[in-house]
């Protein structure tokens, strides 16, 4: 197991000092793990709760009211084989709006979890969805609507062949490995995973032309150092590769455990040539509330005011770990919940 931790730390250092610029194509969230199906659907494998998550993100507020993104995620675990195996069913709905442009994205996912060694779980997930993109032509202005320098919305735009919406299916997958023994057995938890999106390369053109969405591959990894003084530290990294571009984010979560049912979470990440994000979150029993703020550190801040982003997450959960007779899924030998290696944010 030491070799696994050394490999992770090497990857973490590599990503800190070897970062490449990304021209982003897919929407992303600073609180990535509050949208688990969008970073890797196999993350459901570590979940032992019935969970509902709401997320809101606002960015570029000064540019045509900016981006407004709402998302909902639901997860439901199913234990079988005397608790030694588990299925998860998940749903994700995203509504994204920027000016006249809107995206509605709905997806369903299912995964299978298997313990491959004591405290080691492997999860494979498949995901399928439906995406509708639309544009409100009435909110657009065109050259032909300007006559003698004056704009008149009733003038014809002379724009033909532009569809007001386009629909397409989506296919994806996820694979993750988790290591989460109880605190009594180990002071380290770990995880690593890969996910693929747009496997069917859907056509996103509004003009009926060939505009295939490039494949996106997402990579995640992290460790959690379980402290004796109520403080847990979780360094992690995330990478996205799409259309020849690479985004890398490295960061850390720090948890302060007030007791077994409440904790404060503070986090920070650095996204390459993009932004520095800060998080503060609170978990208590069945509820989670988080707020994050992105400070743009790219050249964009020189040409756009209010380019920073705000993000809020609210979640509710009901534990189903007690339904499992196996300590591998969510419970230790004493019947207490295990510490998940992945943050709720």
Tab-separated table of C-alpha atoms in Angstrom:
chain	number	residue	atom	x	y	z
A	1	UNK	CA	0.000	0.000	0.000
A	2	UNK	CA	2.969	2.353	0.579
A	3	UNK	CA	3.732	2.218	-3.151
A	4	UNK	CA	0.211	3.480	-3.912
A	5	UNK	CA	0.609	6.481	-1.604
A	6	UNK	CA	4.052	7.300	-3.043
A	7	UNK	CA	2.640	7.098	-6.576
A	8	UNK	CA	-0.194	9.472	-5.655
A	9	UNK	CA	2.167	12.020	-4.096
A	10	UNK	CA	4.366	11.900	-7.199
A	11	UNK	CA	1.329	12.570	-9.382
A	12	UNK	CA	0.303	15.435	-7.120
A	13	UNK	CA	3.732	17.078	-7.348
A	14	UNK	CA	3.838	16.499	-11.118
A	15	UNK	CA	0.547	18.334	-11.551
A	16	UNK	CA	1.621	21.205	-9.318
A	17	UNK	CA	4.679	21.971	-11.434
A	18	UNK	CA	3.677	20.767	-14.908
A	19	UNK	CA	0.415	22.508	-15.733
A	20	UNK	CA	-0.993	23.135	-19.210
A	21	UNK	CA	-3.539	25.680	-20.332
A	22	UNK	CA	-7.157	24.653	-20.983
A	23	UNK	CA	-9.791	26.185	-23.194
A	24	UNK	CA	-12.778	24.692	-21.343
A	25	UNK	CA	-15.704	23.192	-23.241
A	26	UNK	CA	-17.798	21.362	-20.668
A	27	UNK	CA	-19.332	23.204	-17.723
A	28	UNK	CA	-17.537	22.678	-14.437
A	29	UNK	CA	-18.110	23.281	-10.756
A	30	UNK	CA	-15.623	24.371	-8.114
A	31	UNK	CA	-17.348	22.036	-5.655
A	32	UNK	CA	-16.814	19.130	-8.031
A	33	UNK	CA	-17.726	16.367	-5.599
A	34	UNK	CA	-21.123	17.950	-4.951
A	35	UNK	CA	-21.814	17.030	-8.600
A	36	UNK	CA	-20.339	13.515	-8.459
A	37	UNK	CA	-21.868	12.163	-11.674
A	38	UNK	CA	-20.260	15.006	-13.631
A	39	UNK	CA	-16.743	14.409	-12.331
A	40	UNK	CA	-16.957	10.596	-12.230
A	41	UNK	CA	-20.212	8.587	-11.841
A	42	UNK	CA	-18.246	5.819	-10.093
A	43	UNK	CA	-17.861	8.147	-7.079
A	44	UNK	CA	-21.276	6.811	-6.085
A	45	UNK	CA	-19.446	3.654	-5.013
A	46	UNK	CA	-18.193	5.219	-1.784
A	47	UNK	CA	-21.659	6.528	-0.914
A	48	UNK	CA	-23.819	4.595	1.576
A	49	UNK	CA	-26.628	7.146	1.924
A	50	UNK	CA	-29.781	8.106	0.117
A	51	UNK	CA	-28.673	11.560	-0.938
A	52	UNK	CA	-30.135	14.642	-2.640
A	53	UNK	CA	-27.828	17.541	-3.618
A	54	UNK	CA	-28.711	21.015	-4.900
A	55	UNK	CA	-26.068	23.274	-6.397
A	56	UNK	CA	-26.144	26.841	-7.738
A	57	UNK	CA	-23.275	28.617	-9.522
A	58	UNK	CA	-23.082	32.220	-10.739
A	59	UNK	CA	-20.186	33.497	-12.868
A	60	UNK	CA	-19.380	36.516	-15.097
A	61	UNK	CA	-22.297	38.464	-13.601
A	62	UNK	CA	-21.443	41.675	-15.488
A	63	UNK	CA	-21.523	40.016	-18.931
A	64	UNK	CA	-25.166	39.811	-20.056
A	65	UNK	CA	-26.133	38.640	-16.542
A	66	UNK	CA	-23.449	35.963	-16.742
A	67	UNK	CA	-23.723	32.215	-16.335
A	68	UNK	CA	-26.422	30.872	-14.027
A	69	UNK	CA	-26.185	27.135	-13.427
A	70	UNK	CA	-28.527	25.006	-11.339
A	71	UNK	CA	-28.016	21.306	-10.716
A	72	UNK	CA	-29.678	18.454	-8.853
A	73	UNK	CA	-28.096	15.108	-8.010
A	74	UNK	CA	-29.779	12.105	-6.425
A	75	UNK	CA	-28.132	8.841	-5.324
A	76	UNK	CA	-29.624	5.612	-3.977
A	77	UNK	CA	-27.480	2.648	-2.817
A	78	UNK	CA	-28.700	-0.966	-2.965
A	79	UNK	CA	-26.924	-3.588	-0.813
A	80	UNK	CA	-27.021	-7.295	-1.653
A	81	UNK	CA	-24.983	-10.492	-1.289
A	82	UNK	CA	-25.089	-10.019	2.513
A	83	UNK	CA	-23.668	-6.541	2.138
A	84	UNK	CA	-20.522	-7.645	0.315
A	85	UNK	CA	-21.665	-6.036	-2.944
A	86	UNK	CA	-23.552	-2.883	-3.769
A	87	UNK	CA	-25.308	-1.180	-6.670
A	88	UNK	CA	-25.912	2.553	-6.874
A	89	UNK	CA	-28.486	4.369	-8.957
A	90	UNK	CA	-27.934	8.053	-9.630
A	91	UNK	CA	-29.630	10.914	-11.437
A	92	UNK	CA	-28.264	14.318	-12.422
A	93	UNK	CA	-30.112	17.309	-13.897
A	94	UNK	CA	-28.370	20.531	-14.937
A	95	UNK	CA	-29.919	23.744	-16.238
A	96	UNK	CA	-27.332	26.201	-17.541
A	97	UNK	CA	-28.105	29.670	-18.916
A	98	UNK	CA	-25.899	32.326	-20.485
A	99	UNK	CA	-27.758	35.228	-22.101
A	100	UNK	CA	-29.906	33.780	-24.887
A	101	UNK	CA	-28.228	30.384	-24.730
A	102	UNK	CA	-29.591	27.557	-22.543
A	103	UNK	CA	-28.575	23.971	-21.860
A	104	UNK	CA	-30.745	21.325	-20.221
A	105	UNK	CA	-28.834	18.143	-19.375
A	106	UNK	CA	-30.406	15.093	-17.708
A	107	UNK	CA	-28.536	11.859	-17.017
A	108	UNK	CA	-28.989	8.509	-15.261
A	109	UNK	CA	-26.147	6.351	-13.964
A	110	UNK	CA	-25.718	2.922	-12.416
A	111	UNK	CA	-22.626	1.398	-10.861
A	112	UNK	CA	-21.483	-1.892	-9.418
A	113	UNK	CA	-19.149	-2.120	-6.411
A	114	UNK	CA	-17.013	-5.078	-5.458
A	115	UNK	CA	-14.537	-5.564	-2.621
A	116	UNK	CA	-11.376	-6.801	-4.322
A	117	UNK	CA	-9.299	-6.982	-1.114
A	118	UNK	CA	-9.891	-6.066	2.534
A	119	UNK	CA	-10.922	-2.385	2.637
A	120	UNK	CA	-10.303	-2.048	-1.132
A	121	UNK	CA	-13.346	-1.436	-3.322
A	122	UNK	CA	-13.507	-1.174	-7.114
A	123	UNK	CA	-16.475	0.563	-8.781
A	124	UNK	CA	-17.546	0.554	-12.435
A	125	UNK	CA	-20.279	2.954	-13.590
A	126	UNK	CA	-22.167	3.557	-16.827
A	127	UNK	CA	-24.089	6.746	-17.587
A	128	UNK	CA	-26.513	7.821	-20.290
A	129	UNK	CA	-28.302	11.090	-20.777
A	130	UNK	CA	-30.178	13.574	-22.924
A	131	UNK	CA	-29.048	17.120	-23.722
A	132	UNK	CA	-31.099	19.951	-25.213
A	133	UNK	CA	-29.370	23.169	-26.222
A	134	UNK	CA	-31.433	26.155	-27.274
A	135	UNK	CA	-30.978	29.777	-28.263
A	136	UNK	CA	-33.581	32.540	-28.002
A	137	UNK	CA	-33.323	34.328	-31.349
A	138	UNK	CA	-35.536	37.166	-30.093
A	139	UNK	CA	-32.722	38.243	-27.781
A	140	UNK	CA	-30.188	38.507	-30.612
A	141	UNK	CA	-29.387	41.475	-32.837
A	142	UNK	CA	-28.155	41.190	-36.445
A	143	UNK	CA	-26.573	43.596	-38.932
A	144	UNK	CA	-29.633	43.733	-41.187
A	145	UNK	CA	-31.751	45.042	-38.290
A	146	UNK	CA	-29.714	48.264	-38.276
A	147	UNK	CA	-30.918	50.772	-40.878
A	148	UNK	CA	-29.137	54.109	-41.243
A	149	UNK	CA	-27.434	53.416	-37.922
A	150	UNK	CA	-30.705	52.841	-36.071
A	151	UNK	CA	-31.735	49.449	-34.663
A	152	UNK	CA	-35.265	48.133	-35.167
A	153	UNK	CA	-36.146	44.692	-33.783
A	154	UNK	CA	-39.007	44.348	-36.269
A	155	UNK	CA	-36.597	44.407	-39.222
A	156	UNK	CA	-35.868	40.933	-40.660
A	157	UNK	CA	-32.551	39.461	-39.592
A	158	UNK	CA	-32.029	37.668	-42.945
A	159	UNK	CA	-30.536	34.796	-40.969
A	160	UNK	CA	-31.660	31.422	-42.342
A	161	UNK	CA	-30.920	27.825	-41.473
A	162	UNK	CA	-30.276	28.516	-37.773
A	163	UNK	CA	-32.100	26.042	-35.565
A	164	UNK	CA	-33.492	27.328	-32.293
A	165	UNK	CA	-32.561	24.111	-30.507
A	166	UNK	CA	-30.687	20.857	-30.930
A	167	UNK	CA	-31.002	17.608	-28.984
A	168	UNK	CA	-28.626	14.706	-28.591
A	169	UNK	CA	-27.959	11.668	-26.390
A	170	UNK	CA	-24.878	11.320	-24.193
A	171	UNK	CA	-22.885	8.285	-23.072
A	172	UNK	CA	-20.224	8.046	-20.373
A	173	UNK	CA	-18.449	5.722	-17.950
A	174	UNK	CA	-16.531	5.836	-14.679
A	175	UNK	CA	-14.033	3.616	-12.861
A	176	UNK	CA	-12.797	4.208	-9.292
A	177	UNK	CA	-10.763	2.532	-6.585
A	178	UNK	CA	-11.330	3.309	-2.904
A	179	UNK	CA	-9.318	2.394	0.180
A	180	UNK	CA	-11.053	3.322	3.436
A	181	UNK	CA	-10.230	1.225	6.491
A	182	UNK	CA	-11.432	2.348	9.901
A	183	UNK	CA	-9.486	4.945	11.887
A	184	UNK	CA	-8.342	2.236	14.282
A	185	UNK	CA	-6.651	0.299	11.470
A	186	UNK	CA	-5.122	3.064	9.370
A	187	UNK	CA	-4.556	6.811	9.402
A	188	UNK	CA	-4.770	6.990	5.608
A	189	UNK	CA	-7.649	6.689	3.144
A	190	UNK	CA	-7.191	6.964	-0.614
A	191	UNK	CA	-8.977	6.967	-3.952
A	192	UNK	CA	-8.186	7.203	-7.675
A	193	UNK	CA	-10.399	7.177	-10.738
A	194	UNK	CA	-10.962	7.867	-14.434
A	195	UNK	CA	-14.146	8.821	-16.278
A	196	UNK	CA	-15.053	9.335	-19.932
A	197	UNK	CA	-17.770	11.577	-21.369
A	198	UNK	CA	-19.255	12.155	-24.861
A	199	UNK	CA	-18.340	8.611	-25.884
A	200	UNK	CA	-20.854	8.813	-28.748
A	201	UNK	CA	-19.351	12.130	-29.960
A	202	UNK	CA	-22.719	13.916	-30.328
A	203	UNK	CA	-23.229	16.602	-32.961
A	204	UNK	CA	-23.901	19.981	-31.301
A	205	UNK	CA	-24.329	22.110	-34.423
A	206	UNK	CA	-27.308	24.494	-34.684
A	207	UNK	CA	-26.751	24.676	-38.463
A	208	UNK	CA	-26.932	20.977	-39.264
A	209	UNK	CA	-23.192	20.831	-39.901
A	210	UNK	CA	-20.690	18.353	-38.483
A	211	UNK	CA	-19.683	19.604	-35.029
A	212	UNK	CA	-18.891	16.516	-32.990
A	213	UNK	CA	-18.270	17.093	-29.284
A	214	UNK	CA	-14.715	16.018	-28.433
A	215	UNK	CA	-14.263	13.242	-25.897
A	216	UNK	CA	-13.550	14.360	-22.351
A	217	UNK	CA	-11.546	12.240	-19.951
A	218	UNK	CA	-11.480	13.134	-16.273
A	219	UNK	CA	-8.939	11.883	-13.723
A	220	UNK	CA	-9.169	12.178	-9.946
A	221	UNK	CA	-7.043	11.137	-7.013
A	222	UNK	CA	-6.567	11.963	-3.383
A	223	UNK	CA	-5.667	10.787	0.088
A	224	UNK	CA	-7.140	11.601	3.485
A	225	UNK	CA	-4.823	11.814	6.484
A	226	UNK	CA	-6.892	11.000	9.572
A	227	UNK	CA	-5.687	12.999	12.555
A	228	UNK	CA	-5.987	12.226	16.256
A	229	UNK	CA	-6.612	15.891	17.107
A	230	UNK	CA	-9.995	16.155	15.300
A	231	UNK	CA	-8.345	17.463	12.132
A	232	UNK	CA	-8.265	15.505	8.853
A	233	UNK	CA	-6.293	16.742	5.829
A	234	UNK	CA	-7.135	15.690	2.255
A	235	UNK	CA	-4.789	16.723	-0.589
A	236	UNK	CA	-6.261	15.923	-4.017
A	237	UNK	CA	-5.981	16.598	-7.732
A	238	UNK	CA	-8.358	16.656	-10.695
A	239	UNK	CA	-7.544	16.683	-14.396
A	240	UNK	CA	-9.724	17.110	-17.482
A	241	UNK	CA	-8.538	16.392	-21.001
A	242	UNK	CA	-10.750	17.445	-23.921
A	243	UNK	CA	-10.071	18.341	-27.534
A	244	UNK	CA	-6.303	18.448	-27.025
A	245	UNK	CA	-6.590	20.788	-24.026
A	246	UNK	CA	-5.706	19.950	-20.447
A	247	UNK	CA	-7.012	21.432	-17.205
A	248	UNK	CA	-5.369	20.594	-13.911
A	249	UNK	CA	-6.613	21.498	-10.453
A	250	UNK	CA	-4.769	20.735	-7.246
A	251	UNK	CA	-6.018	21.486	-3.777
A	252	UNK	CA	-6.631	20.449	-0.223
A	253	UNK	CA	-9.551	20.013	2.184
A	254	UNK	CA	-9.142	20.448	5.935
A	255	UNK	CA	-11.872	18.954	8.142
A	256	UNK	CA	-12.331	19.916	11.769
A	257	UNK	CA	-14.521	17.356	13.554
A	258	UNK	CA	-16.547	18.840	16.389
A	259	UNK	CA	-17.910	15.364	17.089
A	260	UNK	CA	-19.023	12.265	15.165
A	261	UNK	CA	-21.972	14.140	13.657
A	262	UNK	CA	-20.634	17.629	12.891
A	263	UNK	CA	-17.597	19.032	11.152
A	264	UNK	CA	-16.313	22.202	9.512
A	265	UNK	CA	-14.649	21.924	6.083
A	266	UNK	CA	-12.234	24.466	4.599
A	267	UNK	CA	-10.743	23.998	1.140
A	268	UNK	CA	-8.701	25.684	-1.579
A	269	UNK	CA	-7.704	24.746	-5.144
A	270	UNK	CA	-5.580	26.160	-7.903
A	271	UNK	CA	-6.870	25.681	-11.463
A	272	UNK	CA	-4.257	26.186	-14.159
A	273	UNK	CA	-4.334	29.601	-15.838
A	274	UNK	CA	-7.892	30.071	-14.588
A	275	UNK	CA	-8.752	30.686	-10.954
A	276	UNK	CA	-8.057	30.092	-7.295
A	277	UNK	CA	-11.100	28.744	-5.462
A	278	UNK	CA	-11.856	28.852	-1.737
A	279	UNK	CA	-14.483	26.838	0.134
A	280	UNK	CA	-16.108	26.823	3.535
A	281	UNK	CA	-18.609	24.093	4.349
A	282	UNK	CA	-20.446	22.615	7.292
A	283	UNK	CA	-21.798	19.108	7.780
A	284	UNK	CA	-24.181	18.133	10.548
A	285	UNK	CA	-25.797	14.736	10.726
A	286	UNK	CA	-28.090	14.670	7.663
A	287	UNK	CA	-27.370	18.126	6.213
A	288	UNK	CA	-24.500	19.738	4.326
A	289	UNK	CA	-24.061	23.391	3.355
A	290	UNK	CA	-21.136	24.748	1.366
A	291	UNK	CA	-20.062	28.037	-0.212
A	292	UNK	CA	-17.138	28.584	-2.576
A	293	UNK	CA	-15.666	31.649	-4.274
A	294	UNK	CA	-13.497	31.634	-7.413
A	295	UNK	CA	-10.927	34.418	-7.870
A	296	UNK	CA	-9.931	34.648	-11.530
A	297	UNK	CA	-6.161	34.811	-11.991
A	298	UNK	CA	-6.043	34.680	-15.808
A	299	UNK	CA	-5.973	37.530	-18.339
A	300	UNK	CA	-9.774	37.457	-18.310
A	301	UNK	CA	-9.798	39.662	-15.208
A	302	UNK	CA	-8.206	42.444	-17.299
A	303	UNK	CA	-11.065	42.560	-19.829
A	304	UNK	CA	-14.125	41.561	-17.787
A	305	UNK	CA	-15.320	42.897	-14.447
A	306	UNK	CA	-17.125	40.652	-11.974
A	307	UNK	CA	-15.639	37.558	-13.646
A	308	UNK	CA	-15.355	35.789	-10.296
A	309	UNK	CA	-17.787	33.010	-9.383
A	310	UNK	CA	-19.995	32.142	-6.422
A	311	UNK	CA	-21.218	28.623	-5.737
A	312	UNK	CA	-23.590	27.238	-3.103
A	313	UNK	CA	-24.346	23.602	-2.286
A	314	UNK	CA	-27.065	22.171	-0.063
A	315	UNK	CA	-27.520	18.442	0.480
A	316	UNK	CA	-29.659	16.082	2.533
A	317	UNK	CA	-28.943	12.434	3.273
A	318	UNK	CA	-30.428	9.388	4.990
A	319	UNK	CA	-27.984	6.671	6.034
A	320	UNK	CA	-28.391	3.168	4.650
A	321	UNK	CA	-25.031	1.852	5.902
A	322	UNK	CA	-26.776	-0.029	8.695
A	323	UNK	CA	-28.494	-2.120	6.017
A	324	UNK	CA	-25.121	-3.633	5.146
A	325	UNK	CA	-23.820	-6.611	7.089
A	326	UNK	CA	-20.338	-5.990	5.754
A	327	UNK	CA	-17.911	-3.540	7.347
A	328	UNK	CA	-16.529	-2.779	3.880
A	329	UNK	CA	-19.430	-0.561	2.905
A	330	UNK	CA	-19.647	2.365	5.246
A	331	UNK	CA	-19.349	0.708	8.680
A	332	UNK	CA	-16.403	-0.404	10.770
A	333	UNK	CA	-16.240	-3.478	12.978
A	334	UNK	CA	-17.838	-1.583	15.871
A	335	UNK	CA	-20.788	-0.543	13.718
A	336	UNK	CA	-19.684	3.083	13.377
A	337	UNK	CA	-19.700	4.948	10.028
A	338	UNK	CA	-16.347	4.994	8.243
A	339	UNK	CA	-14.742	8.234	7.123
A	340	UNK	CA	-15.203	8.639	3.384
A	341	UNK	CA	-11.948	9.358	1.519
A	342	UNK	CA	-13.855	11.804	-0.723
A	343	UNK	CA	-15.200	15.145	0.442
A	344	UNK	CA	-18.863	16.111	0.045
A	345	UNK	CA	-17.657	19.247	-1.784
